[in-house]
Each structure stands twice: as structure tokens, then as C-alpha cells.
Coordinates of C-alpha atoms in Angstrom, one line a residue:
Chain A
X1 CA 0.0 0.0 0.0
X2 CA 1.5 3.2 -0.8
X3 CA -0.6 6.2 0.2
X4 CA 0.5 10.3 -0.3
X5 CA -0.8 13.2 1.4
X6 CA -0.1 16.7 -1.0
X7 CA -1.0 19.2 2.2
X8 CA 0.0 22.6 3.7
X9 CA -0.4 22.7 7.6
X10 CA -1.8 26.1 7.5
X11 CA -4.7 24.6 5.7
X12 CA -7.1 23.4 7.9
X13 CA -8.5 20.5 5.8
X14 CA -4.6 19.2 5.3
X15 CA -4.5 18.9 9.5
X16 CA -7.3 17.4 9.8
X17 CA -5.9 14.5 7.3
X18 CA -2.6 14.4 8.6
X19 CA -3.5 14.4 12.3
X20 CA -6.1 11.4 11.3
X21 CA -3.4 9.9 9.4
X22 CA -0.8 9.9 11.7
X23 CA -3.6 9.0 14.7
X24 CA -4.6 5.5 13.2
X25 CA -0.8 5.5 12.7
X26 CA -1.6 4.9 9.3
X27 CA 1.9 4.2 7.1
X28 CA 1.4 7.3 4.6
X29 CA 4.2 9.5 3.1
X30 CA 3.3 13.6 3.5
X31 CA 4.3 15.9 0.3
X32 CA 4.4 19.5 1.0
X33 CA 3.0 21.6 -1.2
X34 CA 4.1 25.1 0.6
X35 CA 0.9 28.0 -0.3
X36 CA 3.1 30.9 0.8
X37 CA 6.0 29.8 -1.9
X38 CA 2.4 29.4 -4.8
X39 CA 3.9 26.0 -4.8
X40 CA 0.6 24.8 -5.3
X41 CA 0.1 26.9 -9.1
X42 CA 3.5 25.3 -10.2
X43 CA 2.9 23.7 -13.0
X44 CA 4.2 19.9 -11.3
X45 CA 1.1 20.6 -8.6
X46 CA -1.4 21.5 -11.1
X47 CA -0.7 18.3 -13.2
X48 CA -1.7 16.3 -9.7
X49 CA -4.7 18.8 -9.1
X50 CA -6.3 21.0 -11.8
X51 CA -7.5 22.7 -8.9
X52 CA -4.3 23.7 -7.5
X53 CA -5.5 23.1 -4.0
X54 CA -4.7 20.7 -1.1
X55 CA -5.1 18.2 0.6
X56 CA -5.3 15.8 -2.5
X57 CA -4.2 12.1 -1.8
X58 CA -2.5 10.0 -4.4
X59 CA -3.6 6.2 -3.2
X60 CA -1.2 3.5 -5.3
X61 CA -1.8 5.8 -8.1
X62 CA -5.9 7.0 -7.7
X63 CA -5.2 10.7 -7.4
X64 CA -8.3 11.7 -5.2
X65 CA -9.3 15.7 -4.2
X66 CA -11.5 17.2 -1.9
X67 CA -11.4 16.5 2.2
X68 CA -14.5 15.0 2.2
X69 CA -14.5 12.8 -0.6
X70 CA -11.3 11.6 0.7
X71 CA -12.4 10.7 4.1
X72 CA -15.3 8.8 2.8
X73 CA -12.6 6.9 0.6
X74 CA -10.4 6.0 2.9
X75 CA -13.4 4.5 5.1
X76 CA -14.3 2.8 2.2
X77 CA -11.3 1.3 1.7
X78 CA -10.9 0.7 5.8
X79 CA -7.8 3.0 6.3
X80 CA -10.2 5.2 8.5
X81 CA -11.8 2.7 11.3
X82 CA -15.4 2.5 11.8
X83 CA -15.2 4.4 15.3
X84 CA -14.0 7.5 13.5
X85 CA -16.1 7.2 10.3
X86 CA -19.0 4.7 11.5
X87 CA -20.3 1.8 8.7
X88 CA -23.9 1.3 10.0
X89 CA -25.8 3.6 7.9
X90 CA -28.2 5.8 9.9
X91 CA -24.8 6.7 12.1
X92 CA -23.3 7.0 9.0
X93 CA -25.4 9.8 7.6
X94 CA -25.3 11.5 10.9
X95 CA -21.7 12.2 10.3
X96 CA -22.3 13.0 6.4
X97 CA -25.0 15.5 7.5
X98 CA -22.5 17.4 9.6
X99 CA -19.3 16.9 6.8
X100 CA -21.8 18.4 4.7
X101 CA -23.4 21.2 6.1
X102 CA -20.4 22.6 7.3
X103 CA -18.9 23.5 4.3
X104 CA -21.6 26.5 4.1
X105 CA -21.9 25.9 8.0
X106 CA -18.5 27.0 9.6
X107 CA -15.7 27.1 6.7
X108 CA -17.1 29.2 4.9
X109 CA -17.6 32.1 7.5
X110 CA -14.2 31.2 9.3
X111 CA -12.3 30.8 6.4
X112 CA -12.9 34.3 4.7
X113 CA -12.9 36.0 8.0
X114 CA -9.5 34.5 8.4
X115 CA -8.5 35.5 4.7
X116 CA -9.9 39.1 4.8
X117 CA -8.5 40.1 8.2
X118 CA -4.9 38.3 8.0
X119 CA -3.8 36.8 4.5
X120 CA -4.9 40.2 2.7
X121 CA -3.4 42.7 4.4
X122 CA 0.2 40.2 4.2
X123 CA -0.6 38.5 0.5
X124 CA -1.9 41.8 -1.4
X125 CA -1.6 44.7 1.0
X126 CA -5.4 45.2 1.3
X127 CA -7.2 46.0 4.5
X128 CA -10.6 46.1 4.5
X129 CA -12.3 48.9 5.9
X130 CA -13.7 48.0 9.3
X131 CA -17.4 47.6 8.4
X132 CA -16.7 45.3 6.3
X133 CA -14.8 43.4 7.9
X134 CA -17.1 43.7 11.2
X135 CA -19.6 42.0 8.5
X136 CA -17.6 39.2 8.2
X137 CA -17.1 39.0 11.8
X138 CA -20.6 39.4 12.3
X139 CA -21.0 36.1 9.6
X140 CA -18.8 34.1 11.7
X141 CA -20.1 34.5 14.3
X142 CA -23.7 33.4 13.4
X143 CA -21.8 30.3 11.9
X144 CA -20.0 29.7 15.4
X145 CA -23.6 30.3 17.1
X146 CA -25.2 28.1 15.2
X147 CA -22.9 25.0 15.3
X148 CA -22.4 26.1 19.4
X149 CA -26.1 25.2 19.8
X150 CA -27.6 23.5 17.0
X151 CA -24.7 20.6 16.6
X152 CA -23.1 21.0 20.4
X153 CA -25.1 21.3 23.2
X154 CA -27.3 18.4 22.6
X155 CA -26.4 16.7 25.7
X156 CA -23.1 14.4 24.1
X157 CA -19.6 14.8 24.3
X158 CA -19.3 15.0 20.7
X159 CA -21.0 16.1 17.3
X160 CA -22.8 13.0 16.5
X161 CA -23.2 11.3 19.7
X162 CA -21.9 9.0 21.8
X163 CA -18.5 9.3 23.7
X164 CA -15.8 9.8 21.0
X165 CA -15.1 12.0 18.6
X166 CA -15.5 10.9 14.7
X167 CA -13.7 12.1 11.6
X168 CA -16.7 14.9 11.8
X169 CA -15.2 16.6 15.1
X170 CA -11.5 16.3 13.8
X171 CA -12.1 18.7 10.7
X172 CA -14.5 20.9 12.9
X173 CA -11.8 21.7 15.3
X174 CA -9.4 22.3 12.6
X175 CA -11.3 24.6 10.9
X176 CA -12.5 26.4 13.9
X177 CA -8.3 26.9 14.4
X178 CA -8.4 29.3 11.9
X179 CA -10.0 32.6 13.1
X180 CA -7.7 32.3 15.9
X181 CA -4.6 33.2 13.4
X182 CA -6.6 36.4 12.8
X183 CA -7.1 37.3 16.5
X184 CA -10.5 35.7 17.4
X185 CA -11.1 32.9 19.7
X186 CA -14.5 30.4 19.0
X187 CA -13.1 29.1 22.4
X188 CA -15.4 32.3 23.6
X189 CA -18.4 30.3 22.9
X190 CA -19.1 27.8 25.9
X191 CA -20.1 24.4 24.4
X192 CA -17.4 25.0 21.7
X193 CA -14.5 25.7 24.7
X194 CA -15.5 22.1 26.2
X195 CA -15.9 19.8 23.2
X196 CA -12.8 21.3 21.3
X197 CA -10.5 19.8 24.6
X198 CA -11.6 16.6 24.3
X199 CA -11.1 16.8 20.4
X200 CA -7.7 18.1 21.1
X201 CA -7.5 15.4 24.4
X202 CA -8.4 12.7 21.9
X203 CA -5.9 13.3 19.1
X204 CA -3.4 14.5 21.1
X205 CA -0.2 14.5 20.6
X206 CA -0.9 14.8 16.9
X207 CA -3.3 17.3 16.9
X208 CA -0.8 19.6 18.3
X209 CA 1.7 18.2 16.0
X210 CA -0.3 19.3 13.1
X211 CA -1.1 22.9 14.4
X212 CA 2.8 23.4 15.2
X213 CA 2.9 26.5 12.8
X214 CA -0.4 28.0 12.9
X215 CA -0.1 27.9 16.9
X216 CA 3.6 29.8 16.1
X217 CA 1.3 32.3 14.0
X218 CA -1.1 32.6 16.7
X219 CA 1.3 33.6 19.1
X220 CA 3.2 36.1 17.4
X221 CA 0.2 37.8 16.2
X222 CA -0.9 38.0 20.0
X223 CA 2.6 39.5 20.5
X224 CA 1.3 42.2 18.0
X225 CA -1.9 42.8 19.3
X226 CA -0.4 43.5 23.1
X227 CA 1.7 45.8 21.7
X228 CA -0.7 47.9 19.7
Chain B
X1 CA -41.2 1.3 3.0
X2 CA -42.6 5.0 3.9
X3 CA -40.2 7.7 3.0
X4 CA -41.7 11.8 2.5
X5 CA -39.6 14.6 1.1
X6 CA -39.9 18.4 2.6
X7 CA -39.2 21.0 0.0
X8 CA -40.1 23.6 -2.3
X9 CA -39.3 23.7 -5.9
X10 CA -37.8 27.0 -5.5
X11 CA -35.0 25.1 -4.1
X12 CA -32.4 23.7 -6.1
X13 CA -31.3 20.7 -3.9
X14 CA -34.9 20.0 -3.0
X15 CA -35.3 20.1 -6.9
X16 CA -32.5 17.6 -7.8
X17 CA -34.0 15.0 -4.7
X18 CA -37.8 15.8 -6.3
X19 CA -36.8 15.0 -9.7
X20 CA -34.3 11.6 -8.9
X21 CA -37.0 10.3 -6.6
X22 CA -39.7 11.1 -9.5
X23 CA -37.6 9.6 -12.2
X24 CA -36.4 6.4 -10.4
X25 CA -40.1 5.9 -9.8
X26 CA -39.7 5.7 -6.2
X27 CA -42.8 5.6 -4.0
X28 CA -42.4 8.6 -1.7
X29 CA -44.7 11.5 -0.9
X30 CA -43.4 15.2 -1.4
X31 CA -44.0 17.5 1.5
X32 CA -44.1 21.1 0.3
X33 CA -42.8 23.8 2.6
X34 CA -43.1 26.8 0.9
X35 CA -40.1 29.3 1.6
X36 CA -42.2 31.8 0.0
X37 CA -44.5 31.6 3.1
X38 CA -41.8 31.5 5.6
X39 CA -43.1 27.8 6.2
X40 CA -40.2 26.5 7.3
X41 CA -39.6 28.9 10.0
X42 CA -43.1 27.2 11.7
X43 CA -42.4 25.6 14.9
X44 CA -44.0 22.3 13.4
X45 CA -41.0 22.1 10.5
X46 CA -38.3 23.6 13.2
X47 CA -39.4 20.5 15.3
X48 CA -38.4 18.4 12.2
X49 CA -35.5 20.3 10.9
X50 CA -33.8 22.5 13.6
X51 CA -31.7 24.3 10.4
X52 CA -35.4 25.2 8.9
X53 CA -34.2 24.4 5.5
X54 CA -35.2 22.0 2.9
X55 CA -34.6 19.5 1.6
X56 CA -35.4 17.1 4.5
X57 CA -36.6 13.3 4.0
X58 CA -38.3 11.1 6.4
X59 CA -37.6 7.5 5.6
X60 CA -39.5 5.0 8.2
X61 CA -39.3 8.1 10.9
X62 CA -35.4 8.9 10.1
X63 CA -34.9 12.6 9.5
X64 CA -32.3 13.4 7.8
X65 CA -31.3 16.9 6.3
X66 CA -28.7 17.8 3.7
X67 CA -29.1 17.0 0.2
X68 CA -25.9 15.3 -0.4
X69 CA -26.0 13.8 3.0
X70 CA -29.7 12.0 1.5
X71 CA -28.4 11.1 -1.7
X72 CA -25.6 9.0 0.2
X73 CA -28.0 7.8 2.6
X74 CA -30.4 6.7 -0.4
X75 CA -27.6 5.1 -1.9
X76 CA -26.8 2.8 0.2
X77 CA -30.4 2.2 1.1
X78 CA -30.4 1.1 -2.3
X79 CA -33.6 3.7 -3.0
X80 CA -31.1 5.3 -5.8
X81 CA -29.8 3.0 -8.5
X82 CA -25.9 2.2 -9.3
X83 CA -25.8 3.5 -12.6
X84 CA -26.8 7.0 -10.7
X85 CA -24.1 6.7 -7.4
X86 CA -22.0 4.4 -8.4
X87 CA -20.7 1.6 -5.7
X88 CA -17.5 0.7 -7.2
X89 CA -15.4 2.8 -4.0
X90 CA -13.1 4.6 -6.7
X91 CA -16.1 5.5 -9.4
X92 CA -18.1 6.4 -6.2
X93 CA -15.2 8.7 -4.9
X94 CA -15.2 10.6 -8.2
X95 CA -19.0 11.4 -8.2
X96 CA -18.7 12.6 -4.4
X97 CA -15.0 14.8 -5.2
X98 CA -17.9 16.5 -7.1
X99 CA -20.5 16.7 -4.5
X100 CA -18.0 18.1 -2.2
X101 CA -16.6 20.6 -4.5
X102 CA -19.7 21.3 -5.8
X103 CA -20.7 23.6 -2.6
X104 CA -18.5 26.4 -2.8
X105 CA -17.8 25.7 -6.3
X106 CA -21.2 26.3 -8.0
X107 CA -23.7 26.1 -5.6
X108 CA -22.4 29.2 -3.5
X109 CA -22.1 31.8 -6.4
X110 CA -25.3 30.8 -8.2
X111 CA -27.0 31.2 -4.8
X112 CA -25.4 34.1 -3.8
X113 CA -26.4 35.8 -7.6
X114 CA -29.7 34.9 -7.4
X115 CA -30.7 36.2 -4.1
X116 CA -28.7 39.7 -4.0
X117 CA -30.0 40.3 -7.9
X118 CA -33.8 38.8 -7.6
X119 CA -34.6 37.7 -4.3
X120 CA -33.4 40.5 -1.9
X121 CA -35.1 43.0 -4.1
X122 CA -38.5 41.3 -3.7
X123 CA -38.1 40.1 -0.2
X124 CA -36.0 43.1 1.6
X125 CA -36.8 45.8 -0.8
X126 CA -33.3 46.0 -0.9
X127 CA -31.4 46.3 -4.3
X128 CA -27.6 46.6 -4.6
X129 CA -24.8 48.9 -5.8
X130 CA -24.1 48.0 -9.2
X131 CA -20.5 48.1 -8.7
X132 CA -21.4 45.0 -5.9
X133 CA -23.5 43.4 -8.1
X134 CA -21.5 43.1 -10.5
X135 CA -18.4 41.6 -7.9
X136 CA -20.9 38.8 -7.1
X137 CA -21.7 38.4 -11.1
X138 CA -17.9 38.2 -11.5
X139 CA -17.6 35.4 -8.8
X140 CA -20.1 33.7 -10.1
X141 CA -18.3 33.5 -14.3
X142 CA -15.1 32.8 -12.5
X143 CA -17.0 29.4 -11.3
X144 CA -19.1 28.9 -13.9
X145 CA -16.0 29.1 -16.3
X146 CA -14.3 26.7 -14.1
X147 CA -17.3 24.1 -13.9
X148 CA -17.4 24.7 -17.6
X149 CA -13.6 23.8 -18.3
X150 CA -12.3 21.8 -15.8
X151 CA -15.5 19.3 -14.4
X152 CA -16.8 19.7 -18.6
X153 CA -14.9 19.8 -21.8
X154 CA -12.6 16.6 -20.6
X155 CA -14.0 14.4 -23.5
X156 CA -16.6 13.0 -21.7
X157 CA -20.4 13.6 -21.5
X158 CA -20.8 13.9 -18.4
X159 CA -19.5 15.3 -15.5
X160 CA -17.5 12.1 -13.8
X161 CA -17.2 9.9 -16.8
X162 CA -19.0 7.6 -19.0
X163 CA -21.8 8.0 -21.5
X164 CA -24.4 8.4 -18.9
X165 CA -25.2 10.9 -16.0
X166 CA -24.9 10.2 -11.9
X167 CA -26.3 12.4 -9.0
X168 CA -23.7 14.5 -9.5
X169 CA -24.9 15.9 -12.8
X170 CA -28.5 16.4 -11.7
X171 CA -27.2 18.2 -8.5
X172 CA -25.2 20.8 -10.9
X173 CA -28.1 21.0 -13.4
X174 CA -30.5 22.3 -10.8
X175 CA -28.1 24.6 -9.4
X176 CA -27.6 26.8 -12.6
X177 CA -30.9 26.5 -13.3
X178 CA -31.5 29.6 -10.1
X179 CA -29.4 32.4 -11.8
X180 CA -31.6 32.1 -14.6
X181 CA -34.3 33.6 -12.7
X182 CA -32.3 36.5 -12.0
X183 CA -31.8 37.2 -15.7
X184 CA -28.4 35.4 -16.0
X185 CA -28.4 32.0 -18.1
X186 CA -25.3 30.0 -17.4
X187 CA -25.9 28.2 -21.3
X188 CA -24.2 31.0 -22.8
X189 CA -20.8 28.8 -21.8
X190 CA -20.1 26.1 -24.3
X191 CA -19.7 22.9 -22.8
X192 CA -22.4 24.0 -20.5
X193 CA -25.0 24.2 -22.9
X194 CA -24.2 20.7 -24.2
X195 CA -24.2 19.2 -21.3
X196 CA -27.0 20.7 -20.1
X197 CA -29.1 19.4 -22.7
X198 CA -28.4 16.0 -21.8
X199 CA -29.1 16.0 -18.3
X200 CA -32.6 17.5 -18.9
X201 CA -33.4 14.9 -21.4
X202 CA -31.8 12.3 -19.3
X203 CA -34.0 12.8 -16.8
X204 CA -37.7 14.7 -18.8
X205 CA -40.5 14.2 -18.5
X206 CA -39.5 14.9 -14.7
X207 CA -36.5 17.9 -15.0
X208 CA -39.3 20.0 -16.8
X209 CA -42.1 18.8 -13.9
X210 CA -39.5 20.3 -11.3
X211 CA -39.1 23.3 -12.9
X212 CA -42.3 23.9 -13.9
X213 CA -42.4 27.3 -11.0
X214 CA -39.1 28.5 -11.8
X215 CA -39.2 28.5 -15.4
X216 CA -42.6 30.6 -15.1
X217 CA -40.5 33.0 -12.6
X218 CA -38.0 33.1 -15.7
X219 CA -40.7 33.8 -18.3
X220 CA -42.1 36.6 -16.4
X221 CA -38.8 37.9 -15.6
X222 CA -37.3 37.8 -19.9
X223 CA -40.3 39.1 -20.0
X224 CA -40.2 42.5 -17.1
X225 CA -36.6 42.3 -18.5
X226 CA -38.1 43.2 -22.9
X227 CA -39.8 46.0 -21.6
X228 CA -37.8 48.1 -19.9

């Protein structure tokens, strides 16, 4: 078997792979693609993924994009087990429902606000003015509302149910890391603060493998902020 | 076997699940909600869908929300054919790398078009700057164009492969079907219109019967649109 993950750790659905990855200590070689070099528009990359995006696995030759598709391949093809991505299929599409609303759900909302306040002003010297950018804020935080009582809250530990975490509360986490590069905590919001421990708890210590440089980023930006 | 769908033609998701269930002759009952009425903001549809959005699908007292979430489900409840979701794991991860991408790649833009040029108007009295509305109608090419080139115009007729369509066609058909209403026809890209074509007479008499509402939104609109 001879499986490749293409990632960038600052993205947040190439952690979520590669902590999985290394978690089920899953035998898999990562290729980084580095975003901040446009490593990802060389013309190699684009070859791999017409997309130019990560993650993208290349499994024994089946070149496969997309976070979600992938997880649902490698379930299929029992590299994730059934704890993290269940079989039976009413549990199943409990854990599909939430992969799939939370494209529009969280990554959306926490993804731009992390683009517009931080990789902007760095990548192409634009700073929004602030009522935009309070809009955007504003957006996220409805998102972070929403999945802190509509998905959390519910009485169980984690997303779905039951008392571990599936492949749905890994990529949550990870994208929820984010905002936090751009100065915002969703730790603010209560039910969020509890469950994302025992997401971090669970896939510890390669969940703080994975967020290495983002949690470097964090803190120097925190530097900034205190001395502002 | 009892399974009822919530939706409203208006919607292109509840569309797409309205028309596969119609033209696999599956036994189900469609549940209106009209949007239009603010119906699914009643406390009898919250109580069945806490997101108040359609589409929604009872099968045998399982409520499950999120279109691509149902098709999976219905998959592999074998309501949905093979030659439409394919079970062969790598055929199967191609379709869904297109339901996944799909969301921000399509469905986001169209959405976003339709409802700040038509909806917003009628609903919020509110119309936009040009100089915004034309950001979101610039968006919204950039997607189409890549839809068009890189999903289309590979050889094949349809979007994954082969010489007939999946879910994942019927999904994207619907989808471009909503700017139309707001004056903008996605056919005027190449590999579109072809496509296009095919899908709808895939799956007519049924395709037409689901957009039997919105094409008489579009016919008013061409013809608001003549006059002025």
C-alpha cells in the first residue's frame, strides 16, 4: 500500500488529514505543497490537481481531491476505522450530514474572515475597511452560534453522539483553528470551549503536531496585538 | 417502505431530490414547505428540521437533512440505482469529489447571484450597488467558467465519466438553473450548454415537472426584463 498526502499545515483540511493519518498511525508519506511559496500553481502541482488546491491524496496511483470525498474513501477502503467514520448507515449519515453542512456551515464564514482580516493585508496589501470586515465577523459569528447550539449542546460529548469524537469533530476543530490566526477565539463560545478539549485530548499529541505553525502564528500575532 | 420529502421547488437541492426520486419511480410522498410563506420557519417544520431548510426526507421516521447527506443515505439504502451513485469505492469517490466541490464551487455563487440580484429586491426591498453586483456576477463567471472547463470539456459527457449521468450531474443542473431567474443563463458557456441538454433529457418528463415554477419566474422575468 502506498498512500501520499499533497498538504499545507496552514490549511485546515490538510491537518485534519494528517492528524487522522498519523492518529490510526496509518503508514502514509506527507508531500508538502508550501501556499506561501504558490507551490501549489507550479505547473508539477497542477498536473496532480487541476485545482491547485490541497489536501489531495495519491492512493497506489488513484489521485483523489477534496477533504471530504477523501475521508469517505479511505473509510471505504478501511484506512479510517469504523469508530472514526461509523459503517452502519443511519450513524453514518449522521456524520455526512454534519461533513456536509459545514462546508456552508463554519468554513465558509471562518475561512474568509481568516482571509480578509490576516492573508490580505500580508498576500496583497489590502485591508478592509472596518465595516466590512465587522460584517464578516458578524457572519462568523452566526456560523459559530449556530454549530455552538444546534450541533453541540445536545447533551453528548461530541457532534454525532456517543462518547468519541469521529472524523466529523476532527475537521471541525481544525477549521475552527483558523479565526484564531486572525485574533478571534470560538473558544469564547461555551459548548465550543468544552468539546474542542476533548477533540484536542483525543488526538493529542498529533493534533498539536499538526497545528505546530499556525499555533507559532497565533502567538506572534498575540505579541502584536499587546503591543498595539 | 414510507419515505416523505420536505421541499419547495424553489430550491435547487430539493429540486434535484424531487426529480431523482420522481424519475427512479420511487414511492415517496413530497412534502411542500413553501419558503415563500416562511413555512419552514413554523415551529411544526423547526421540530423536524432544527436548520429550517429544505430539503429534508423522512424514511421509516429517520430525519435526515442535507441533500448530499440523503443522496448518500439513499444510496446505500439502495432507493437510488448504481448507474446513478455508483458503488465501485473509486467510481463512487469521483462522483462525491464533485459533490463536495460542488458547494463552494457552484452552488455558493449561483445562490449568492440569485438572491442579491432577484430575491433580496422582492423580499428586503433592498437592491444593490451595481458596482457590488457586479463583484458577485464576477464570482459567479469565475465558477461557472471553471465548472465549464475543468468538471466539462474533458472528452466526456458527463460530468464524472462515462456515457451516462450520476447524481452529481443532476445536483449541478439544478443549481444553474437559479441564476436564470435572476436574468443570467449559465448556457451561454459552451460545454455548459451541451451538457445541459443531456441531463434535462436524461431525466424529462420529470426535470421539466421540477421546474415547472421556476421556469414561469424566468418567463415573467425575460419578460419584465423586454420591456424596460
Amino acid at each position: 500500500m502506498s498512500l501520499s498526502l499533497y498538504c499545507d499545515l496552514m490549511s485546515q483540511p490538510s491537518r485534519a488529514l494528517y492528524i487522522l493519518l498519523k492518529s490510526i498511525k496509518c503508514n502514509f508519506e506527507p508531500k508538502f505543497v508550501h501556499l506561501r511559496k504558490a507551490e501549489h500553481y507550479s505547473e508539477e502541482f497542477s498536473a496532480i490537481n487541476r485545482f491547485q488546491k490541497v489536501p489531495v491524496i495519491d492512493h497506489n496511483g488513484f489521485i483523489l481531491t477534496e477533504s471530504v470525498a477523501i475521508l469517505k474513501y479511505l473509510s471505504r477502503e478501511n484506512i479510517i476505522p469504523e469508530s472514526l467514520y461509523p459503517k452502519e448507515s443511519k450513524l453514518q449519515a449522521r456524520v455526512e450530514e454534519f461533513l456536509e453542512w459545514q462546508h456552508a456551515g463554519i468554513r465558509l464564514h471562518c475561512a474568509m474572515y481568516f482571509r480578509v482580516k490576516y492573508l490580505d493585508p500580508i498576500l496583497l496589501n489590502k485591508t478592509l475597511e472596518p465595516r466590512s470586515l465587522a460584517g464578516y465577523e458578524s457572519r462568523m459569528e452566526n456560523a459559530l452560534t449556530e454549530f455552538d447550539t444546534k450541533w453541540l449542546g445536545r447533551g453528548t460529548d461530541f457532534i454525532v453522539a456517543g462518547d468519541k469524537p469521529t472524523v466529523a469533530d476532527l475537521l471541525a476543530a481544525c477549521e475552527l483553528e483558523q479565526p484564531r490566526m486572525a485574533g478571534y477565539d470560538p473558544a469564547k463560545f461555551k459548548n465550543i470551549s468544552v468539546w474542542w478539549s476533548k477533540v484536542r485530548d483525543h488526538f493529542n499529541p498529533y493534533y498539536d503536531e499538526g497545528h505546530v505553525i499556525i499555533n507559532k502564528v497565533i502567538k506572534k500575532q498575540s505579541k502584536v496585538v499587546s503591543k498595539v
